[in-house]
JSON list of C-alpha atoms in Angstrom, two decimals:
[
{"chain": "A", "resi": 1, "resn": "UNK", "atom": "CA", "xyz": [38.29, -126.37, 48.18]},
{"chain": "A", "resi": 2, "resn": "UNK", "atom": "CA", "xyz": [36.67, -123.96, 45.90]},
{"chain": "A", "resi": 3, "resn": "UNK", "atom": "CA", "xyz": [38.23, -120.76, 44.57]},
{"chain": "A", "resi": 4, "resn": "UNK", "atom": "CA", "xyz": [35.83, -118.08, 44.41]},
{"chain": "A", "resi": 5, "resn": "UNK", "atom": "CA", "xyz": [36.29, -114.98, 42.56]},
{"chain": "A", "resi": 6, "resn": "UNK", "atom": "CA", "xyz": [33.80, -112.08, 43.30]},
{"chain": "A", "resi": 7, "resn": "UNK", "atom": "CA", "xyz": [33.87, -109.14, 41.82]},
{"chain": "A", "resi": 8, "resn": "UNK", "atom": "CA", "xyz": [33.94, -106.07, 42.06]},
{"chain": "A", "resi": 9, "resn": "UNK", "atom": "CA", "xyz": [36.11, -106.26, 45.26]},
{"chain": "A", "resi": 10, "resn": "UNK", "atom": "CA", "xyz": [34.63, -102.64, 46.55]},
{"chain": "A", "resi": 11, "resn": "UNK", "atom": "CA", "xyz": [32.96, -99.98, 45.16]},
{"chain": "A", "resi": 12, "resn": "UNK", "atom": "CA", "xyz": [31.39, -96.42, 46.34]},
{"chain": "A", "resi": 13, "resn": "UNK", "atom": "CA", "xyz": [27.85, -95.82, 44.76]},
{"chain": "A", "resi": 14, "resn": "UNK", "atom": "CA", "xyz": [25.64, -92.97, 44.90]},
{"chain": "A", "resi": 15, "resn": "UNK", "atom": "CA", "xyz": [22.36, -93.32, 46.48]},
{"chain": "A", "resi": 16, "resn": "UNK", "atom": "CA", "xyz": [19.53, -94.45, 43.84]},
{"chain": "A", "resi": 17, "resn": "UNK", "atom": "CA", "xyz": [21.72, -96.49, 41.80]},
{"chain": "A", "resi": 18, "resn": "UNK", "atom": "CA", "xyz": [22.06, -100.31, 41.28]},
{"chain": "A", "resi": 19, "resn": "UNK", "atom": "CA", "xyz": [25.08, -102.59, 41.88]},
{"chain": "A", "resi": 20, "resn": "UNK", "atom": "CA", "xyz": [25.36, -106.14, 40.54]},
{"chain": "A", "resi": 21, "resn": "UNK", "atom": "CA", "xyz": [27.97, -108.35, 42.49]},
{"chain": "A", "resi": 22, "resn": "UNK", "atom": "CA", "xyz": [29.19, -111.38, 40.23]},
{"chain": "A", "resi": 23, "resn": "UNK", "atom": "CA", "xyz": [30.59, -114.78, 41.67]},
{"chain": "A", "resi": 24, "resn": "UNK", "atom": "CA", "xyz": [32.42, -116.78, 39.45]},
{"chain": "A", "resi": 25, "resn": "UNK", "atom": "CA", "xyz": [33.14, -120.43, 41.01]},
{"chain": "A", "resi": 26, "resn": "UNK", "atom": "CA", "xyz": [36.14, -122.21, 39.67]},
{"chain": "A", "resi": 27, "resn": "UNK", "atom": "CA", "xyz": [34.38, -125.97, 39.53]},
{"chain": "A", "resi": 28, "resn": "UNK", "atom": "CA", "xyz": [30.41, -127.07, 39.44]},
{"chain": "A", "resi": 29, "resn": "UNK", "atom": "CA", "xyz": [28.48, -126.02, 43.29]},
{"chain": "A", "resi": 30, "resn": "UNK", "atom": "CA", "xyz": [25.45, -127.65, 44.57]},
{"chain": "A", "resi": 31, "resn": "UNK", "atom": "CA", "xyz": [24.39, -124.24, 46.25]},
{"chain": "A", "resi": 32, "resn": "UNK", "atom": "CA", "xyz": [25.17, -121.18, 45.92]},
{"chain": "A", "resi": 33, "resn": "UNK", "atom": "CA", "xyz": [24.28, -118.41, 48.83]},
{"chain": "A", "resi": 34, "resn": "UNK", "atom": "CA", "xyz": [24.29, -114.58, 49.21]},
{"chain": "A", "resi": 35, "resn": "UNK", "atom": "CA", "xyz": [25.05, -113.37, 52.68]},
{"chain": "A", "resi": 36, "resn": "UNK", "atom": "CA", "xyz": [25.24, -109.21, 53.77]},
{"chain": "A", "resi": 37, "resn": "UNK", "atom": "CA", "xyz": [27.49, -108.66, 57.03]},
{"chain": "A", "resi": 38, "resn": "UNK", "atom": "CA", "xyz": [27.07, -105.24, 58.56]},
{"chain": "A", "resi": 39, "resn": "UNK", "atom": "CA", "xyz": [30.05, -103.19, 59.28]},
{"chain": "A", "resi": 40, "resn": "UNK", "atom": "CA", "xyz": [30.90, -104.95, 62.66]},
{"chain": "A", "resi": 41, "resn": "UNK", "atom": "CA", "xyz": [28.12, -107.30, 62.65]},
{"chain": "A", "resi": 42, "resn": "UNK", "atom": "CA", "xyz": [27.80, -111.29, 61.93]},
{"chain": "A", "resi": 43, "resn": "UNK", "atom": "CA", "xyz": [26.67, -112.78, 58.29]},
{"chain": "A", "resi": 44, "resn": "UNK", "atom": "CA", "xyz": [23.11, -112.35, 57.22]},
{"chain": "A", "resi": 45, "resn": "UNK", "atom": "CA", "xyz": [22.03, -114.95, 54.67]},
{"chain": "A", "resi": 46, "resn": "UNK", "atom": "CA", "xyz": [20.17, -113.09, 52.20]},
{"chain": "A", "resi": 47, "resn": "UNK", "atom": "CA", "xyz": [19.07, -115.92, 49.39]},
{"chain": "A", "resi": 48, "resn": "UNK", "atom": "CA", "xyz": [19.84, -118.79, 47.92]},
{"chain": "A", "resi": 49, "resn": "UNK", "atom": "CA", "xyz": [20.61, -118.88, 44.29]},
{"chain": "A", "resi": 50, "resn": "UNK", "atom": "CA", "xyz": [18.81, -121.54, 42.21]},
{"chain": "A", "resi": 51, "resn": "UNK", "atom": "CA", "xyz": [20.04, -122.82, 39.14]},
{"chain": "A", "resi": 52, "resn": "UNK", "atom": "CA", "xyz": [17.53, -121.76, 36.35]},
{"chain": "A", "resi": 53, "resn": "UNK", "atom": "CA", "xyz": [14.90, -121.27, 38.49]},
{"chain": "A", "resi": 54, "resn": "UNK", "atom": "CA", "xyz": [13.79, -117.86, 41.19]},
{"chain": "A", "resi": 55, "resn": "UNK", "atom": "CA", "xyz": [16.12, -117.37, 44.10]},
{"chain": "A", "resi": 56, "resn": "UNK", "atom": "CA", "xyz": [14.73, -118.63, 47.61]},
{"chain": "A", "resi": 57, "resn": "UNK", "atom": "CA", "xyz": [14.43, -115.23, 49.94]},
{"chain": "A", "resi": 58, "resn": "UNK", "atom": "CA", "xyz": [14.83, -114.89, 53.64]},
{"chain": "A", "resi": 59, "resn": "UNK", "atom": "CA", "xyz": [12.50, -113.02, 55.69]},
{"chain": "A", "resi": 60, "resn": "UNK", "atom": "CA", "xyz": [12.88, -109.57, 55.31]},
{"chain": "A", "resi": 61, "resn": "UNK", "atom": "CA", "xyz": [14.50, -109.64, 52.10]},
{"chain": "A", "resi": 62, "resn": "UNK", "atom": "CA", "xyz": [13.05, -109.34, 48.71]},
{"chain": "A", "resi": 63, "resn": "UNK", "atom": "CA", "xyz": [13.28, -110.29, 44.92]},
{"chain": "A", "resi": 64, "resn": "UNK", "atom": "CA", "xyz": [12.70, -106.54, 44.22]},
{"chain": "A", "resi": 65, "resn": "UNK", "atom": "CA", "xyz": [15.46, -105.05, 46.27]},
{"chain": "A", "resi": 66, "resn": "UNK", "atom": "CA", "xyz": [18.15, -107.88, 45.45]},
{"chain": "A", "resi": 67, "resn": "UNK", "atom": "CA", "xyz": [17.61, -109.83, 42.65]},
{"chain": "A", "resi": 68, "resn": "UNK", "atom": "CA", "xyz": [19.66, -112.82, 41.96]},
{"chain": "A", "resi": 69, "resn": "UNK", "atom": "CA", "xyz": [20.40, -115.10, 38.45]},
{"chain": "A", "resi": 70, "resn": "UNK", "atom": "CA", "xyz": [22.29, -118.58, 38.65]},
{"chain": "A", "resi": 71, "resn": "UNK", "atom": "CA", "xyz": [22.52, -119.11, 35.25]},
{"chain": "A", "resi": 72, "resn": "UNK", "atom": "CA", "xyz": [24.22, -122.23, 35.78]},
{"chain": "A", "resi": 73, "resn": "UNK", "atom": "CA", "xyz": [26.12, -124.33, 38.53]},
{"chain": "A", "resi": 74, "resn": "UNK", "atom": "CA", "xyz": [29.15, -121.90, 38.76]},
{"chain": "A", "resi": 75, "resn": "UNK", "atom": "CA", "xyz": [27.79, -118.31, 38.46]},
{"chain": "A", "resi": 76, "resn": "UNK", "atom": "CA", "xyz": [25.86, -116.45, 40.35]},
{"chain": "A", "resi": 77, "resn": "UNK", "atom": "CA", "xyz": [24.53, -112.12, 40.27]},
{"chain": "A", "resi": 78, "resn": "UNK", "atom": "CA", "xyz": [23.23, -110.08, 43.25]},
{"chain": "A", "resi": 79, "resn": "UNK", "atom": "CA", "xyz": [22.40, -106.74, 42.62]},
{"chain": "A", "resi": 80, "resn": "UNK", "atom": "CA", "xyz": [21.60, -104.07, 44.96]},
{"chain": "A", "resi": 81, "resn": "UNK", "atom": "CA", "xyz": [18.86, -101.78, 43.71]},
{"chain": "A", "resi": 82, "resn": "UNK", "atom": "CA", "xyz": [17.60, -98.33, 44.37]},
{"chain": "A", "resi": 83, "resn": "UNK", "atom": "CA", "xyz": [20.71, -98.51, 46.98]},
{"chain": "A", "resi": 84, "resn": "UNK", "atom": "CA", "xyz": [20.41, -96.03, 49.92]},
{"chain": "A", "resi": 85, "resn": "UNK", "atom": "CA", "xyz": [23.15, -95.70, 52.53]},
{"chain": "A", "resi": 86, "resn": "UNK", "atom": "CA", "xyz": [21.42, -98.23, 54.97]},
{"chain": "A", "resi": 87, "resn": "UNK", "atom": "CA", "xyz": [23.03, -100.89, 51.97]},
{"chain": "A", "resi": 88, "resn": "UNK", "atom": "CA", "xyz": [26.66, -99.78, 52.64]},
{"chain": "A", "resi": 89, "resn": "UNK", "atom": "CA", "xyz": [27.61, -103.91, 53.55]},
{"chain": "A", "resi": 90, "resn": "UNK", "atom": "CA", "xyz": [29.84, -106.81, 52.84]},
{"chain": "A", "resi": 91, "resn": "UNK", "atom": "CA", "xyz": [28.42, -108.82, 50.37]},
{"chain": "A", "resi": 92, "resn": "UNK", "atom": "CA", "xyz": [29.50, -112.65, 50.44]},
{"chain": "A", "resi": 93, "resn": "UNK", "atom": "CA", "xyz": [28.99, -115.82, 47.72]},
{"chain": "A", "resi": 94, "resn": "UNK", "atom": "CA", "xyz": [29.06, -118.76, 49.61]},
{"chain": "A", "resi": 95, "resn": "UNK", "atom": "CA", "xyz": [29.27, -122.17, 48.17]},
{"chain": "A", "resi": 96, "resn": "UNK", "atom": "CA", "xyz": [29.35, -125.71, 49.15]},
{"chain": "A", "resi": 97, "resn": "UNK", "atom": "CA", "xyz": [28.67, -129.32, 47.27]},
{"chain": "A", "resi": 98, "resn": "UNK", "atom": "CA", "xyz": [26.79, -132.50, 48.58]},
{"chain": "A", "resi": 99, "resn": "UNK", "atom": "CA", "xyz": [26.52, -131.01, 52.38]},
{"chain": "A", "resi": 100, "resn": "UNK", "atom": "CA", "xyz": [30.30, -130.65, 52.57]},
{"chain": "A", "resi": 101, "resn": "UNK", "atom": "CA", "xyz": [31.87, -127.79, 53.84]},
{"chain": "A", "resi": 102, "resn": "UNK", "atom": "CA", "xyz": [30.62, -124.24, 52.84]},
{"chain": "A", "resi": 103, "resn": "UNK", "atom": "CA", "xyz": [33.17, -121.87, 51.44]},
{"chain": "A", "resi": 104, "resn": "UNK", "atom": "CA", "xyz": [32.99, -117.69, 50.96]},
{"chain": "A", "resi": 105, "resn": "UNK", "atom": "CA", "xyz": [34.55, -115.82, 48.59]},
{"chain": "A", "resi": 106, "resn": "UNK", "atom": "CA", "xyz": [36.38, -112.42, 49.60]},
{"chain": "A", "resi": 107, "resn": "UNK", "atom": "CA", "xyz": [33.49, -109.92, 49.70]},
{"chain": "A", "resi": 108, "resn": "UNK", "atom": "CA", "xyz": [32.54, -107.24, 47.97]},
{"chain": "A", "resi": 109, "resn": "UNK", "atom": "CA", "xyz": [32.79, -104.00, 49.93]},
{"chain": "A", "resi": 110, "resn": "UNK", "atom": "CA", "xyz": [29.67, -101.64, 48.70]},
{"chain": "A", "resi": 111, "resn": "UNK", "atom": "CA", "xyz": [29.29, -97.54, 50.30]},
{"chain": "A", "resi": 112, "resn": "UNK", "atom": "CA", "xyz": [26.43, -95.95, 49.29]},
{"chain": "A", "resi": 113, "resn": "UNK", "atom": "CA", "xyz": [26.88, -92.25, 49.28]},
{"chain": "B", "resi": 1, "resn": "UNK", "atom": "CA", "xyz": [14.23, -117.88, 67.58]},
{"chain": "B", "resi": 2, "resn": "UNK", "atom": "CA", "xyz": [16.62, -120.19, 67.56]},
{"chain": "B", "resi": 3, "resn": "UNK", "atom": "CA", "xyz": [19.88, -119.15, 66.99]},
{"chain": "B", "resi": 4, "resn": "UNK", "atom": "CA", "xyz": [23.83, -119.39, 67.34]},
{"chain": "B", "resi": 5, "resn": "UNK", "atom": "CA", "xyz": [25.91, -117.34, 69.74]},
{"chain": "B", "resi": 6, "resn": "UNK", "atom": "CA", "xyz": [29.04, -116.61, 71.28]},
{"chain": "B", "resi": 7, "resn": "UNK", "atom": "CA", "xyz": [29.42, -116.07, 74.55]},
{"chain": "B", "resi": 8, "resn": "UNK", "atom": "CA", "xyz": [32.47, -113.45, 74.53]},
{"chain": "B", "resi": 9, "resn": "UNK", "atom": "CA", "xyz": [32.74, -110.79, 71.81]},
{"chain": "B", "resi": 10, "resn": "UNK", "atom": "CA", "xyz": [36.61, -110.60, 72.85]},
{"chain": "B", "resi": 11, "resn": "UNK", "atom": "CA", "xyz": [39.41, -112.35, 73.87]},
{"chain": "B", "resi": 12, "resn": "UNK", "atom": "CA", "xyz": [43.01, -111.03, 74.69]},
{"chain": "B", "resi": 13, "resn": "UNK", "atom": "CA", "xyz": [45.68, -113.76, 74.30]},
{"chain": "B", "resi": 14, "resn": "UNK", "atom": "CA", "xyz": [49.62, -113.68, 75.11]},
{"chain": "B", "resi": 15, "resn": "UNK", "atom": "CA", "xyz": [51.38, -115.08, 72.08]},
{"chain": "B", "resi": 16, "resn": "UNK", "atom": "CA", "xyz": [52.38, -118.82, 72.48]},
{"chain": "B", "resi": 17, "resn": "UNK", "atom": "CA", "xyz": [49.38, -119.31, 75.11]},
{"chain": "B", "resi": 18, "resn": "UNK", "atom": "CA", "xyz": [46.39, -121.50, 73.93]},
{"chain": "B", "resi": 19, "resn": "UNK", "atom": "CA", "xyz": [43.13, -119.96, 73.21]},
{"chain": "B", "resi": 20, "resn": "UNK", "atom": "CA", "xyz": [40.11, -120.94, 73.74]},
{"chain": "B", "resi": 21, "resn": "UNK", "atom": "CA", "xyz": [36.36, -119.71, 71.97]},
{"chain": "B", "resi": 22, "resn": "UNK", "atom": "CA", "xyz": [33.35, -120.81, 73.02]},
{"chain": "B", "resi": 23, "resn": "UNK", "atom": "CA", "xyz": [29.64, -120.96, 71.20]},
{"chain": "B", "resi": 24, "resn": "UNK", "atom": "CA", "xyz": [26.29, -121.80, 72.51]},
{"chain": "B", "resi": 25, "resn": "UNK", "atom": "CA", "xyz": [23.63, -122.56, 70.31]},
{"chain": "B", "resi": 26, "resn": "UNK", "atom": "CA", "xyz": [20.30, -123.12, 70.85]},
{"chain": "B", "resi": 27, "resn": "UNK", "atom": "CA", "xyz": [18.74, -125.20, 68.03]},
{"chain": "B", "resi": 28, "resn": "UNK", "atom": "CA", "xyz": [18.69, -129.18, 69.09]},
{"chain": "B", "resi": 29, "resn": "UNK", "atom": "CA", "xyz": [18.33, -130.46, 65.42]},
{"chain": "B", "resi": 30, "resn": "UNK", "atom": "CA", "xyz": [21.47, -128.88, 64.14]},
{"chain": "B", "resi": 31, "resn": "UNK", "atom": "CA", "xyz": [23.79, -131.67, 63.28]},
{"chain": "B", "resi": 32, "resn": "UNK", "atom": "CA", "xyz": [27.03, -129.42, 61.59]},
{"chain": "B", "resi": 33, "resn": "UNK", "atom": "CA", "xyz": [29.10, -127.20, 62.95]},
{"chain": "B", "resi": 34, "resn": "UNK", "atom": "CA", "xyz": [31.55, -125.11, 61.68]},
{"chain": "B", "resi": 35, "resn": "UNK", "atom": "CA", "xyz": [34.12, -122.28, 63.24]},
{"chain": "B", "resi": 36, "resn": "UNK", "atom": "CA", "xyz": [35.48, -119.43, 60.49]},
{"chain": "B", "resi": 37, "resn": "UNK", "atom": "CA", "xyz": [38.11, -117.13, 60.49]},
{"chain": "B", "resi": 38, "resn": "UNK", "atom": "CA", "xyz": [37.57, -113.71, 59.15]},
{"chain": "B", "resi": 39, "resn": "UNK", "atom": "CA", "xyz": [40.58, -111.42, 58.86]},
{"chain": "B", "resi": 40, "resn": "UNK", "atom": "CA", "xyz": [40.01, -107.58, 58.31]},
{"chain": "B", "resi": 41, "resn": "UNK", "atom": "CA", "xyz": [39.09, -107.04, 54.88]},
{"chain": "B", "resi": 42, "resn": "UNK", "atom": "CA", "xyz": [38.58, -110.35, 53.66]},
{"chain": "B", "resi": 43, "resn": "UNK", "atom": "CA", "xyz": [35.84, -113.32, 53.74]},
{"chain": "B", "resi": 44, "resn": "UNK", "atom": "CA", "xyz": [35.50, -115.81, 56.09]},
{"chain": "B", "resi": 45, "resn": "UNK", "atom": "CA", "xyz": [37.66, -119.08, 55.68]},
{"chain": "B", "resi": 46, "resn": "UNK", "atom": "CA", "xyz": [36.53, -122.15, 57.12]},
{"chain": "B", "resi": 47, "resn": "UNK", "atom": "CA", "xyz": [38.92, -123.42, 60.07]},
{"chain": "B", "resi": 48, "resn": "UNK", "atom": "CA", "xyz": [37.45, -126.71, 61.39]},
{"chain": "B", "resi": 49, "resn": "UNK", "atom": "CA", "xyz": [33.96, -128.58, 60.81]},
{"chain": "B", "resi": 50, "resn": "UNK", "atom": "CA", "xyz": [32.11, -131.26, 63.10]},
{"chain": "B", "resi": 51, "resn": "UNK", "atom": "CA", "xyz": [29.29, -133.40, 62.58]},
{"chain": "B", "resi": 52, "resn": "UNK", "atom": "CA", "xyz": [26.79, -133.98, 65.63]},
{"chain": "B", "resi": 53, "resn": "UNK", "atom": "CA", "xyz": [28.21, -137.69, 65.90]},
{"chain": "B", "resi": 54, "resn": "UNK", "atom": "CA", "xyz": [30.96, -136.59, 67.21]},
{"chain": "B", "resi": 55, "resn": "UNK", "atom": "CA", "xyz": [32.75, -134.93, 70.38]},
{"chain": "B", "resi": 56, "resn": "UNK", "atom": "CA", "xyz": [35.71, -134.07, 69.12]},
{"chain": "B", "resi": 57, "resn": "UNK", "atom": "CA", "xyz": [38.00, -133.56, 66.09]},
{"chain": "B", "resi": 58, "resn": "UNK", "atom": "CA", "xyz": [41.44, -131.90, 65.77]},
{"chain": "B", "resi": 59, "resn": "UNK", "atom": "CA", "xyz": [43.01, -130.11, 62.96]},
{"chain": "B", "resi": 60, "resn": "UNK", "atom": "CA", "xyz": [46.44, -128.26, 62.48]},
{"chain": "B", "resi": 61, "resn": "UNK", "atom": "CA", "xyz": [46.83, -126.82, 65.75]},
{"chain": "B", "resi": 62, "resn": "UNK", "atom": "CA", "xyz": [42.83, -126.53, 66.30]},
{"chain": "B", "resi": 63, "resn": "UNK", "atom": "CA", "xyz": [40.32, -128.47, 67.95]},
{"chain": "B", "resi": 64, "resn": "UNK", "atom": "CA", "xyz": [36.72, -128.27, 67.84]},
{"chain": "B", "resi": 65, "resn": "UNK", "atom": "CA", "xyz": [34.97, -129.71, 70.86]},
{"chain": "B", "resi": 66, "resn": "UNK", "atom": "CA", "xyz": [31.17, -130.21, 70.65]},
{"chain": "B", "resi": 67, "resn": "UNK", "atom": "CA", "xyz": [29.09, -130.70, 73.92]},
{"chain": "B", "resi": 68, "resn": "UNK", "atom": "CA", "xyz": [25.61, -131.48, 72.71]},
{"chain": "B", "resi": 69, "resn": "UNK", "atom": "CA", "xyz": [24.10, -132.56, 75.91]},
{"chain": "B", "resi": 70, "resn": "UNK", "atom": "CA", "xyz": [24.72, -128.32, 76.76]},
{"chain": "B", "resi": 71, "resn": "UNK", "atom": "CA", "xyz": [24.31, -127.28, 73.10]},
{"chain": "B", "resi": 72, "resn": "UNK", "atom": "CA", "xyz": [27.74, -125.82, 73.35]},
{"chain": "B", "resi": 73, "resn": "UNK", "atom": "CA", "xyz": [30.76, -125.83, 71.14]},
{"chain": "B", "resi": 74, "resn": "UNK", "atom": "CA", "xyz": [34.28, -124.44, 71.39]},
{"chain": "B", "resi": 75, "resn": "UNK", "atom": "CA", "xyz": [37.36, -124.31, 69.28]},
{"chain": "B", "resi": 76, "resn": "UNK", "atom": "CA", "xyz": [40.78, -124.14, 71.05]},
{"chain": "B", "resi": 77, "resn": "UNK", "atom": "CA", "xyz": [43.71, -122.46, 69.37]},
{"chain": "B", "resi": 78, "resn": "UNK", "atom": "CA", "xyz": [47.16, -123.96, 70.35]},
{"chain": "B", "resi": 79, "resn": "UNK", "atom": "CA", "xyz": [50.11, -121.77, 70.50]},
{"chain": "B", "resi": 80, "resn": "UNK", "atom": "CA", "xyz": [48.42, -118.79, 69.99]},
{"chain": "B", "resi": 81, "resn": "UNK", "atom": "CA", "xyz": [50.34, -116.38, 67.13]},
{"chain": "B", "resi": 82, "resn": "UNK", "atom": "CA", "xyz": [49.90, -113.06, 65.97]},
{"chain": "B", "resi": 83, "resn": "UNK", "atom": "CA", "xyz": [48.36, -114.71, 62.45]},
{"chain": "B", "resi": 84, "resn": "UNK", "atom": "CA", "xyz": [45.47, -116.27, 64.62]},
{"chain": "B", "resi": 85, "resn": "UNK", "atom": "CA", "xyz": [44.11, -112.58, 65.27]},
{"chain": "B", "resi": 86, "resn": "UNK", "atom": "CA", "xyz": [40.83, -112.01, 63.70]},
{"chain": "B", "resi": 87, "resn": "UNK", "atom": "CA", "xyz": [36.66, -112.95, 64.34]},
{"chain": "B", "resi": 88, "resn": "UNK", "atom": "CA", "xyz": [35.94, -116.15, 64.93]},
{"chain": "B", "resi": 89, "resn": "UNK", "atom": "CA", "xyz": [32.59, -117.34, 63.56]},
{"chain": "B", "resi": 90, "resn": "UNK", "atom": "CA", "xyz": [30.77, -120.21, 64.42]},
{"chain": "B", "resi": 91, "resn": "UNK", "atom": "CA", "xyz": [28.17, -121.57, 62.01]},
{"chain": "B", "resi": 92, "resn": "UNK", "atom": "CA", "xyz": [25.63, -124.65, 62.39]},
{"chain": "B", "resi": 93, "resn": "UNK", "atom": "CA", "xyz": [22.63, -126.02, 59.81]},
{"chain": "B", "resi": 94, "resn": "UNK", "atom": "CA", "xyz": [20.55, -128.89, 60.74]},
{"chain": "B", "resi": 95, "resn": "UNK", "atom": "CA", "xyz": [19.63, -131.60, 58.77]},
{"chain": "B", "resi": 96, "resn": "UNK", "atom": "CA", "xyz": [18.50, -131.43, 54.96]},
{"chain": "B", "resi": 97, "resn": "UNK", "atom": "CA", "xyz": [18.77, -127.32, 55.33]},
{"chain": "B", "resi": 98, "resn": "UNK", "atom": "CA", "xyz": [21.67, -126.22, 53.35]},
{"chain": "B", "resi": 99, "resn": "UNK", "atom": "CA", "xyz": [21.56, -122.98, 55.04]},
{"chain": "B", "resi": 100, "resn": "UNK", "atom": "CA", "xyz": [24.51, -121.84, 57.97]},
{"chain": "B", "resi": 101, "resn": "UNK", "atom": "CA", "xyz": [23.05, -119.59, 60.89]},
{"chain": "B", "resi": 102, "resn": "UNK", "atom": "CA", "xyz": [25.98, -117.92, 62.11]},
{"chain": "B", "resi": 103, "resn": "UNK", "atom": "CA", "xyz": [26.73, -117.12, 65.94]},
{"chain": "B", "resi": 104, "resn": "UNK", "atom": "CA", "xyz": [27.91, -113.34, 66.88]},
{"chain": "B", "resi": 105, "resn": "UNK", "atom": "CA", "xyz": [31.62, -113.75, 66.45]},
{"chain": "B", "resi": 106, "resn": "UNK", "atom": "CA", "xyz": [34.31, -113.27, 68.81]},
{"chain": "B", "resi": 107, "resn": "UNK", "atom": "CA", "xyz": [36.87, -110.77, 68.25]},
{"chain": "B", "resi": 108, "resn": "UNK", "atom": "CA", "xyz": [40.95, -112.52, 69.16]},
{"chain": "B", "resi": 109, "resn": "UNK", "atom": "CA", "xyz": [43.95, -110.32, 69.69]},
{"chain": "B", "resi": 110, "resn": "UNK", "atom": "CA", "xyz": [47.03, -111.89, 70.27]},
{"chain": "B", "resi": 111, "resn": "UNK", "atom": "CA", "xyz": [49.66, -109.92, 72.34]},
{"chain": "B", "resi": 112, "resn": "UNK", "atom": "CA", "xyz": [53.24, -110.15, 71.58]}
]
């Protein structure tokens, strides 16, 4: 499997600001995915992050609000902009390869304040 | 729309007994499945897969059991330990669509 490093881990951010979440893979990924889970809730896919190319959005979220870079096939950036306390999530990088199994790194734990 | 869910949010289980967590889903093209665990404070880590071709598959102590006529899937937990408390998650995609839905997630706590 994978190993996934995403950093930072956690972080408390005042409201207004911006947070970029980095993934680092540890081997070349077919796809790469962002995902938000709620405090208590399921995951929420949030994008998928094309290499080189714009990021493919899910309905009711937007370039503007979280963009995301792939620069290449095993790094990926979300950020959160203009964050307001309705952000305060898990944020996940998922990756998988060829259709096989799909694998999340540890999360990054973002309060807005 | 179409989506995956769980049909308890939590299950109680007496260490050493076998558990058992179930998942409907509602989308007839998906053709994956996967359960997750997710401990407190960490990501998800894949358990078990299935592919729609098949009924069954065992793992390490799991099992994955996939009913498609029903649209329902479960994953059995044998020998239940205090380790195997956490959400369970399952996820499906269908076809060509890289993407996982995920279902609610069911809460386990194992009792000493």
């Amino acid at each position: 499997s994978a190993v996934i490093s995403q950093k930072p881990s956690r972080d408390i951010c005042q409201r207004g600001t911006s947070l970029t979440i980095q993934c680092q893979v540890d081997s070349q990924v077919t796809m790469m995915f962002w995902y938000r889970q709620q405090p208590g809730q399921s995951l929420t896919l949030i994008a998928t992050a094309n290499q080189g190319s714009e990021a493919t959005y899910e309905s009711g979220f937007v370039i503007d609000k979280f963009p995301i870079s792939r620069p290449n096939l095993t790094f990926s950036t979300l950020t959160v902009s203009n964050m307001s306390p309705e952000d305060s999530s898990i944020y996940l990088c998922c990756v998988e390869s060829w259709g096989a199994e799909a694998f999340f790194g540890q999360g990054t734990r973002l309060t807005v304040v | 729309g179409e989506n995956v869910g769980l049909h308890l949010p939590t299950l109680s289980v007496q260490e050493g007994d076998n558990s058992i967590i179930n998942c409907a889903y509602s989308n007839s093209a998906s053709d994956y499945f996967i359960w997750y665990k997710q401990e407190s404070g960490k990501g998800p880590q894949f358990i078990i897969d299935i592919r729609s071709n098949m009924d069954k598959r065992q793992g390490q102590r799991v099992t994955v059991l996939l009913n498609k006529t029903v649209k329902h899937l479960s994953l059995q937990i044998a020998a239940t330990q205090p380790g195997d408390s956490a959400v369970y998650f399952c996820a499906e995609r269908s076809g060509n669509d890289y993407k996982l839905s995920f279902g609610a997630g069911t809460t386990v706590t194992v009792r000493a």
